[in-house]
XYZ file of C-alpha atoms in Angstrom:
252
model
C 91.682 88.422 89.535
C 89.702 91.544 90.531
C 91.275 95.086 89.934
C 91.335 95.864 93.992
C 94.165 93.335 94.137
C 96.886 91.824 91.898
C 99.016 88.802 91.751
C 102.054 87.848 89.985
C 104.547 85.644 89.640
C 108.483 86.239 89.333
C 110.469 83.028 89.330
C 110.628 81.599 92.358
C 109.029 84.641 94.311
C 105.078 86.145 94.211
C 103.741 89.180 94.658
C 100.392 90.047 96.334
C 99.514 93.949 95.485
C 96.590 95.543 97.340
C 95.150 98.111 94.612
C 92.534 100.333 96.013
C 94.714 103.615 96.429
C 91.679 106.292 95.937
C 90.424 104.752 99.241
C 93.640 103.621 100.977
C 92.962 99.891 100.329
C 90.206 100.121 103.010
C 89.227 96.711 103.800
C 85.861 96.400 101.898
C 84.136 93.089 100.342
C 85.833 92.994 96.543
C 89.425 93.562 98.002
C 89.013 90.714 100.604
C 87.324 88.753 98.309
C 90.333 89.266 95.839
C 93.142 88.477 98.637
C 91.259 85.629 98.735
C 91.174 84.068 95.265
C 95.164 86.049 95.434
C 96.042 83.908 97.693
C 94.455 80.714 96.517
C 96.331 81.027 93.482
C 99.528 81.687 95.402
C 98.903 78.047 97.004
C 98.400 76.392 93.776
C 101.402 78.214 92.167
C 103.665 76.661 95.254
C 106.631 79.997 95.176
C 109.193 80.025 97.120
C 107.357 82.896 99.054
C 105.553 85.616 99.057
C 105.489 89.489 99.652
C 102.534 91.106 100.675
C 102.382 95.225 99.574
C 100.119 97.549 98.487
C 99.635 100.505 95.893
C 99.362 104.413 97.131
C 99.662 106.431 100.140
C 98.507 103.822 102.949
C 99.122 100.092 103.064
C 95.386 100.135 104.178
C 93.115 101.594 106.002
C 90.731 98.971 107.627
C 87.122 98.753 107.115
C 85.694 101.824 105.384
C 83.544 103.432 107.971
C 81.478 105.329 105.198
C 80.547 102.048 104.052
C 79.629 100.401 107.923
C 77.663 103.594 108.269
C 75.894 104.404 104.774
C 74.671 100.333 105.625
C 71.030 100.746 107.071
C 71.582 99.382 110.339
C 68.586 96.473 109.657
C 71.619 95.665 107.331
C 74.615 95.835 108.885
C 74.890 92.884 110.594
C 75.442 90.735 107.673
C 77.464 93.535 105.863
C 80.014 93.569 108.780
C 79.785 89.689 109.039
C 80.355 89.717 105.267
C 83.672 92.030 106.028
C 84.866 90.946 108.900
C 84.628 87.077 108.352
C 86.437 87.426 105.179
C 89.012 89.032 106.791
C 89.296 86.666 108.980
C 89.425 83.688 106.231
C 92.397 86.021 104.743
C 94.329 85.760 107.579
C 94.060 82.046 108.661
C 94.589 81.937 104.916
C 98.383 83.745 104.882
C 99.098 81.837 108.136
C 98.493 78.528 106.658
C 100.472 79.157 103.558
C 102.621 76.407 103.490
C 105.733 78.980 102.388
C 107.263 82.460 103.846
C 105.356 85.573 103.403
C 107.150 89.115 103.944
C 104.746 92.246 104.474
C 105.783 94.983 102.753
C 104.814 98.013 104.475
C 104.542 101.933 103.963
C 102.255 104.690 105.455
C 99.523 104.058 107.410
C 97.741 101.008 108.597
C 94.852 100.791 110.756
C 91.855 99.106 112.194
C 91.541 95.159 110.721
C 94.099 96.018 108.240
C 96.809 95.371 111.256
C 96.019 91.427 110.309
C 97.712 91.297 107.237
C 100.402 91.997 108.576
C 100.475 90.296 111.759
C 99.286 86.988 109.615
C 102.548 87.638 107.654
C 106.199 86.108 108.933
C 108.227 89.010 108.452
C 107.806 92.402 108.446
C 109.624 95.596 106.699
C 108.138 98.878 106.878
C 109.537 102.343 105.828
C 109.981 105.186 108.294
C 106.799 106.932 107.515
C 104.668 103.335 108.542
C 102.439 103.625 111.393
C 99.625 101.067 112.875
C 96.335 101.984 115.468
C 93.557 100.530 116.072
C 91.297 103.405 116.210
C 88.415 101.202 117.699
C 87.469 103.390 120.795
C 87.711 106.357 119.115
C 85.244 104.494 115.842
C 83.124 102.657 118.358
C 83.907 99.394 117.132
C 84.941 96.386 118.576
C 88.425 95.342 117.877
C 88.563 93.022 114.963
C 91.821 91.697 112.346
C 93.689 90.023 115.445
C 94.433 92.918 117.540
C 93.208 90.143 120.547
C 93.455 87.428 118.857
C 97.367 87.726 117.612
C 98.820 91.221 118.704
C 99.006 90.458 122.387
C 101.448 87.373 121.403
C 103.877 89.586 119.229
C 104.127 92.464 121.421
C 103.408 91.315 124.861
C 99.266 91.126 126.269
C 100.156 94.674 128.415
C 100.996 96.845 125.620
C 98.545 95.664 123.214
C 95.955 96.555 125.498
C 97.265 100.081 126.493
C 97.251 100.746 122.553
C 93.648 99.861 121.843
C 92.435 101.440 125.133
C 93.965 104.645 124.292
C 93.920 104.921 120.270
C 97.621 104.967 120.766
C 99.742 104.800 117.482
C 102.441 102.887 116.905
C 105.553 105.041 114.444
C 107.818 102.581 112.512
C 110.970 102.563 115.310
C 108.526 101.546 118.023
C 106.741 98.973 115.900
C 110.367 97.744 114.840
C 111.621 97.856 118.878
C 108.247 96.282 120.232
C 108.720 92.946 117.543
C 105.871 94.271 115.228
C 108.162 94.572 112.527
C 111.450 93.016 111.652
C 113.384 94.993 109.318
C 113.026 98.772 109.125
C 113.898 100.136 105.714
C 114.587 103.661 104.154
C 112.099 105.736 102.646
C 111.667 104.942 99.234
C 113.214 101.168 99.458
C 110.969 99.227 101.079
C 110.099 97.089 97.775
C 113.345 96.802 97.569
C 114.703 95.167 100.820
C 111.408 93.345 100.873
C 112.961 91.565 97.657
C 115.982 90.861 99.015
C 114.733 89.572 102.582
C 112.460 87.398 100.102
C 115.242 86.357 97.837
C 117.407 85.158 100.853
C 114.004 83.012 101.633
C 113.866 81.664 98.271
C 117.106 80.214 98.548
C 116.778 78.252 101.648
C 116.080 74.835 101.563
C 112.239 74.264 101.184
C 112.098 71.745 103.367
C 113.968 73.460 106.234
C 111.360 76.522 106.030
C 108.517 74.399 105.757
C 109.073 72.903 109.418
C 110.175 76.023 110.573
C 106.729 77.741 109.812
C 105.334 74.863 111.097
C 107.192 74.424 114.188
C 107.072 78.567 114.868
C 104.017 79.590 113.463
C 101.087 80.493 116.004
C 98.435 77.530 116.313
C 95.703 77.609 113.909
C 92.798 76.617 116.032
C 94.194 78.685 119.046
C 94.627 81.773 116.252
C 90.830 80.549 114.552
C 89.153 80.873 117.959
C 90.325 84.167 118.673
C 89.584 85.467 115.550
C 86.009 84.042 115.823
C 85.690 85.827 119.416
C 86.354 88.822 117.928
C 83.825 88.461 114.895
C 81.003 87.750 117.570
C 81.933 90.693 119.729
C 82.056 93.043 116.316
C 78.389 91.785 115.345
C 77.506 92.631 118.500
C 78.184 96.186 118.753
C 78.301 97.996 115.526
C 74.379 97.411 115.440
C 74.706 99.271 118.816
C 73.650 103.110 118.707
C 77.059 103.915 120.303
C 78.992 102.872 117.240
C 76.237 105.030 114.948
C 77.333 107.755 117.456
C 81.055 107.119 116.704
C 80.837 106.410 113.435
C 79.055 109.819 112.498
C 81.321 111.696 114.576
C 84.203 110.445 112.533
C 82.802 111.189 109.393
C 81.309 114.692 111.342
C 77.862 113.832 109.838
């Protein structure tokens, strides 16, 4: 396992840790790629489920703009396709898991990093969490399922008002809209985490395993959506209004 990301095992529960505080476990290619091979082993491992957190200030960040931008555009394309479709393979990943997965949530996320946690079947955040997409204001295209799975969570209207206008979400309305599921004190979200995992680890496998199946979003409906989005992303951040935005975020 890579150092961006860390997996262990405790009984009958695992833990996924996303370990890139200096940056804010931005979304770049060694902590996908180690989310992947995380949750590979998860599958092989067969726990009774999972819990999905992250070290530092931020649960993360989304794609590191510096590194979008410091790519020479003649380059970007595949760096972003690099990103992005990883991304993408992580969450189709955590949605086919064939056991419960609880995101464990603190600080800020943003950008692509919103699909982690949308990919995962519960949610608990602590009251300092907070999600945007920040894509208008970047110049990106949206990206991480903000089309492809947020309009299905929190209703097609809102979702759309949120990226339009760079709105951000605070941890009460995230928990009122159906974003997240359990809202937890400051300082305890590890802990309820655990113990909305340990009340999964003692239902009957079976039982969950139809219920995720039966409840889950379809795959291929999820898959298509997600490509969409990849294709649209390719499209513009070779575009010179995303250089524009992207410099004028980083005020270079």
């Amino acid at each position: 396992m890579n150092t961006a990301v860390h997996y262990q095992r405790d009984g009958e529960l695992a833990r996924i840790t996303l370990n890139r505080p200096q940056r804010h476990n931005a979304l770049v290619p060694e902590l996908l790629d180690g989310l992947r091979a995380a949750l590979a082993r998860c599958r092989e491992d067969r726990p009774a489920a999972l819990i999905l957190d992250a070290e530092g200030r931020s649960f993360s960040t989304g794609g590191d703009v510096g590194g979008f931008y410091d790519t020479p555009r003649a380059e970007r394309h595949d760096y972003a396709s690099r990103v992005v479709g990883t991304l993408n393979a992580v969450i189709l990943d955590l949605l086919s898991l064939p056991l419960p997965t609880v995101a464990a949530v603190h600080g800020m996320v943003t950008g692509g990093s919103v699909g982690l946690v949308l990919a995962c079947d519960i949610v608990v955040a602590g009251p300092r969490a907070s999600f945007a997409p920040w894509y208008t204001r970047v110049g990106y295209s949206p990206d991480g399922g903000w089309t492809a799975l947020m309009p299905e969570r929190i209703g097609r209207a809102r979702a759309l008002d949120i990226q339009l206008t760079n709105r951000r979400l605070d941890a009460e309305e995230a928990h009122r809209v159906g974003l997240v599921q359990y809202l937890s004190e400051d300082n305890k979200v590890a802990e309820q985490a655990r113990a909305v995992a340990g009340t999964l680890c003692s239902a009957k496998r079976g039982s969950v395993h139809h219920t995720l199946a039966l409840t889950r979003p379809d795959l291929d409906t999820v898959a298509a959506g997600l490509d969409a989005e990849f294709r649209h992303f390719l499209e513009h951040i070779v575009s010179d209004e995303a250089d524009q935005g992207m410099a004028d975020f980083l005020n270079r």
